GROMACS .gro file of C-alpha atoms in nm:
model
  133
    1MET     CA    1 -10.683  -0.249  -8.268
    2MET     CA    2 -10.430  -0.130  -8.524
    3MET     CA    3 -10.132  -0.194  -8.301
    4ALA     CA    4 -10.235  -0.569  -8.267
    5GLN     CA    5 -10.242  -0.606  -8.648
    6ARG     CA    6  -9.883  -0.480  -8.703
    7ARG     CA    7  -9.615  -0.742  -8.730
    8GLY     CA    8  -9.245  -0.750  -8.687
    9PRO     CA    9  -8.984  -0.506  -8.546
   10ASP     CA   10  -9.193  -0.204  -8.626
   11LEU     CA   11  -9.424  -0.264  -8.337
   12LEU     CA   12  -9.438   0.036  -8.102
   13GLU     CA   13  -9.339   0.035  -7.744
   14PRO     CA   14  -9.625   0.059  -7.481
   15PRO     CA   15  -9.715   0.440  -7.439
   16ALA     CA   16  -9.652   0.403  -7.069
   17VAL     CA   17  -9.273   0.377  -7.133
   18ARG     CA   18  -9.276   0.720  -7.305
   19LEU     CA   19  -9.492   0.870  -7.057
   20ARG     CA   20  -9.271   0.766  -6.767
   21GLU     CA   21  -8.968   0.915  -6.966
   22ARG     CA   22  -9.158   1.242  -6.996
   23LEU     CA   23  -9.257   1.255  -6.628
   24LEU     CA   24  -8.891   1.188  -6.530
   25GLU     CA   25  -8.779   1.464  -6.756
   26GLN     CA   26  -9.017   1.702  -6.577
   27VAL     CA   27  -8.868   1.579  -6.241
   28GLU     CA   28  -8.523   1.680  -6.368
   29SER     CA   29  -8.647   2.016  -6.501
   30ARG     CA   30  -8.794   2.088  -6.157
   31GLU     CA   31  -8.462   1.985  -5.991
   32ARG     CA   32  -8.266   2.211  -6.224
   33SER     CA   33  -8.493   2.504  -6.155
   34GLY     CA   34  -8.440   2.449  -5.786
   35ASP     CA   35  -8.786   2.312  -5.696
   36ALA     CA   36  -8.651   2.015  -5.494
   37GLU     CA   37  -8.968   1.967  -5.320
   38GLY     CA   38  -9.185   1.965  -5.631
   39ALA     CA   39  -8.936   1.741  -5.797
   40ALA     CA   40  -8.950   1.487  -5.516
   41ALA     CA   41  -9.327   1.485  -5.500
   42LEU     CA   42  -9.352   1.441  -5.880
   43ARG     CA   43  -9.076   1.166  -5.868
   44ASP     CA   44  -9.285   0.975  -5.591
   45ILE     CA   45  -9.598   1.004  -5.790
   46ALA     CA   46  -9.429   0.887  -6.126
   47GLU     CA   47  -9.257   0.584  -5.945
   48SER     CA   48  -9.578   0.480  -5.773
   49TRP     CA   49  -9.775   0.509  -6.093
   50TRP     CA   50  -9.498   0.314  -6.273
   51LYS     CA   51  -9.519   0.032  -6.024
   52GLU     CA   52  -9.884   0.022  -6.076
   53GLN     CA   53  -9.845   0.010  -6.446
   54GLU     CA   54  -9.593  -0.270  -6.436
   55ALA     CA   55  -9.817  -0.479  -6.217
   56TRP     CA   56 -10.101  -0.414  -6.464
   57LEU     CA   57  -9.883  -0.506  -6.756
   58ALA     CA   58  -9.789  -0.837  -6.586
   59GLY     CA   59 -10.151  -0.920  -6.558
   60VAL     CA   60 -10.214  -0.837  -6.912
   61ARG     CA   61  -9.914  -1.064  -7.011
   62ASP     CA   62 -10.057  -1.342  -6.810
   63VAL     CA   63 -10.389  -1.312  -6.994
   64LEU     CA   64 -10.216  -1.292  -7.330
   65SER     CA   65 -10.024  -1.611  -7.253
   66ALA     CA   66 -10.355  -1.797  -7.349
   67HIS     CA   67 -10.227  -1.773  -7.714
   68HIS     CA   68  -9.974  -2.047  -7.631
   69GLU     CA   69 -10.236  -2.274  -7.484
   70ILE     CA   70 -10.476  -2.213  -7.780
   71ASN     CA   71 -10.187  -2.287  -8.030
   72ASN     CA   72 -10.102  -2.611  -7.855
   73ALA     CA   73 -10.459  -2.723  -7.884
   74LEU     CA   74 -10.470  -2.617  -8.240
   75VAL     CA   75 -10.178  -2.830  -8.330
   76GLY     CA   76 -10.385  -3.135  -8.234
   77VAL     CA   77 -10.689  -3.016  -8.422
   78ARG     CA   78 -10.500  -2.930  -8.738
   79GLY     CA   79 -10.291  -3.250  -8.734
   80ASN     CA   80 -10.595  -3.488  -8.679
   81ALA     CA   81 -10.787  -3.309  -8.962
   82GLN     CA   82 -10.495  -3.347  -9.199
   83LEU     CA   83 -10.472  -3.717  -9.100
   84VAL     CA   84 -10.829  -3.782  -9.159
   85LEU     CA   85 -10.811  -3.608  -9.494
   86LYS     CA   86 -10.549  -3.851  -9.610
   87ASP     CA   87 -10.767  -4.144  -9.487
   88PRO     CA   88 -10.924  -4.322  -9.799
   89ALA     CA   89 -11.239  -4.355  -9.596
   90CYS     CA   90 -11.295  -3.982  -9.626
   91ARG     CA   91 -11.293  -3.941  -9.992
   92GLY     CA   92 -11.653  -3.831  -9.994
   93PRO     CA   93 -11.697  -3.466 -10.092
   94GLU     CA   94 -11.895  -3.384  -9.774
   95ALA     CA   95 -11.635  -3.509  -9.534
   96ARG     CA   96 -11.362  -3.338  -9.731
   97GLU     CA   97 -11.555  -3.019  -9.732
   98ARG     CA   98 -11.612  -3.030  -9.358
   99LEU     CA   99 -11.251  -3.106  -9.285
  100GLU     CA  100 -11.119  -2.828  -9.519
  101VAL     CA  101 -11.353  -2.589  -9.315
  102VAL     CA  102 -11.174  -2.719  -8.990
  103LEU     CA  103 -10.828  -2.656  -9.152
  104ARG     CA  104 -10.930  -2.305  -9.291
  105GLU     CA  105 -11.096  -2.196  -8.958
  106SER     CA  106 -10.799  -2.326  -8.753
  107SER     CA  107 -10.565  -2.118  -8.977
  108ARG     CA  108 -10.771  -1.805  -8.885
  109ILE     CA  109 -10.724  -1.896  -8.509
  110GLN     CA  110 -10.358  -1.938  -8.572
  111GLU     CA  111 -10.331  -1.611  -8.725
  112ALA     CA  112 -10.527  -1.441  -8.444
  113THR     CA  113 -10.300  -1.606  -8.181
  114ALA     CA  114  -9.994  -1.484  -8.367
  115ARG     CA  115 -10.132  -1.132  -8.326
  116ILE     CA  116 -10.182  -1.195  -7.952
  117ARG     CA  117  -9.822  -1.322  -7.920
  118ASP     CA  118  -9.700  -1.009  -8.110
  119LEU     CA  119  -9.907  -0.780  -7.862
  120LYS     CA  120  -9.750  -0.972  -7.567
  121GLY     CA  121  -9.416  -0.897  -7.716
  122VAL     CA  122  -9.505  -0.525  -7.751
  123LEU     CA  123  -9.594  -0.524  -7.372
  124GLY     CA  124  -9.250  -0.623  -7.284
  125ALA     CA  125  -9.270  -1.001  -7.234
  126PRO     CA  126  -9.082  -1.257  -7.436
  127ALA     CA  127  -9.316  -1.434  -7.674
  128PRO     CA  128  -9.273  -1.819  -7.666
  129ARG     CA  129  -9.260  -1.973  -8.009
  130SER     CA  130  -9.539  -2.219  -8.059
  131ARG     CA  131  -9.517  -2.542  -8.252
  132ALA     CA  132  -9.817  -2.428  -8.460
  133ALA     CA  133  -9.672  -2.073  -8.540
   0.00000   0.00000   0.00000
């Protein structure tokens, strides 16, 4: 999953976008060469495929929206763990160690949800900013 690990504006567009462009270039090429029937058939196929692709991407975006829900829950987990760590009653090394594990692991989850958010952005949906991000 190399694409999901990349961050920032260097993320690639979905390959389907480039494929659609290439298909439409072929349609234009057929039209220029006088093959109107072949061009029309290819255009119909390309547009039908594109509609299916857009529907599939919309479904994927919906699934990837889970990152927002995960981050919202994570805010509560991290916040409560931090509050408990500040509590004088939790000065014992075992309690601190367990809470530090909670914070460390929640940071890993936060990083994973950021990658999901980035992937969602690559797929063409606006990525909502979470309070935990």
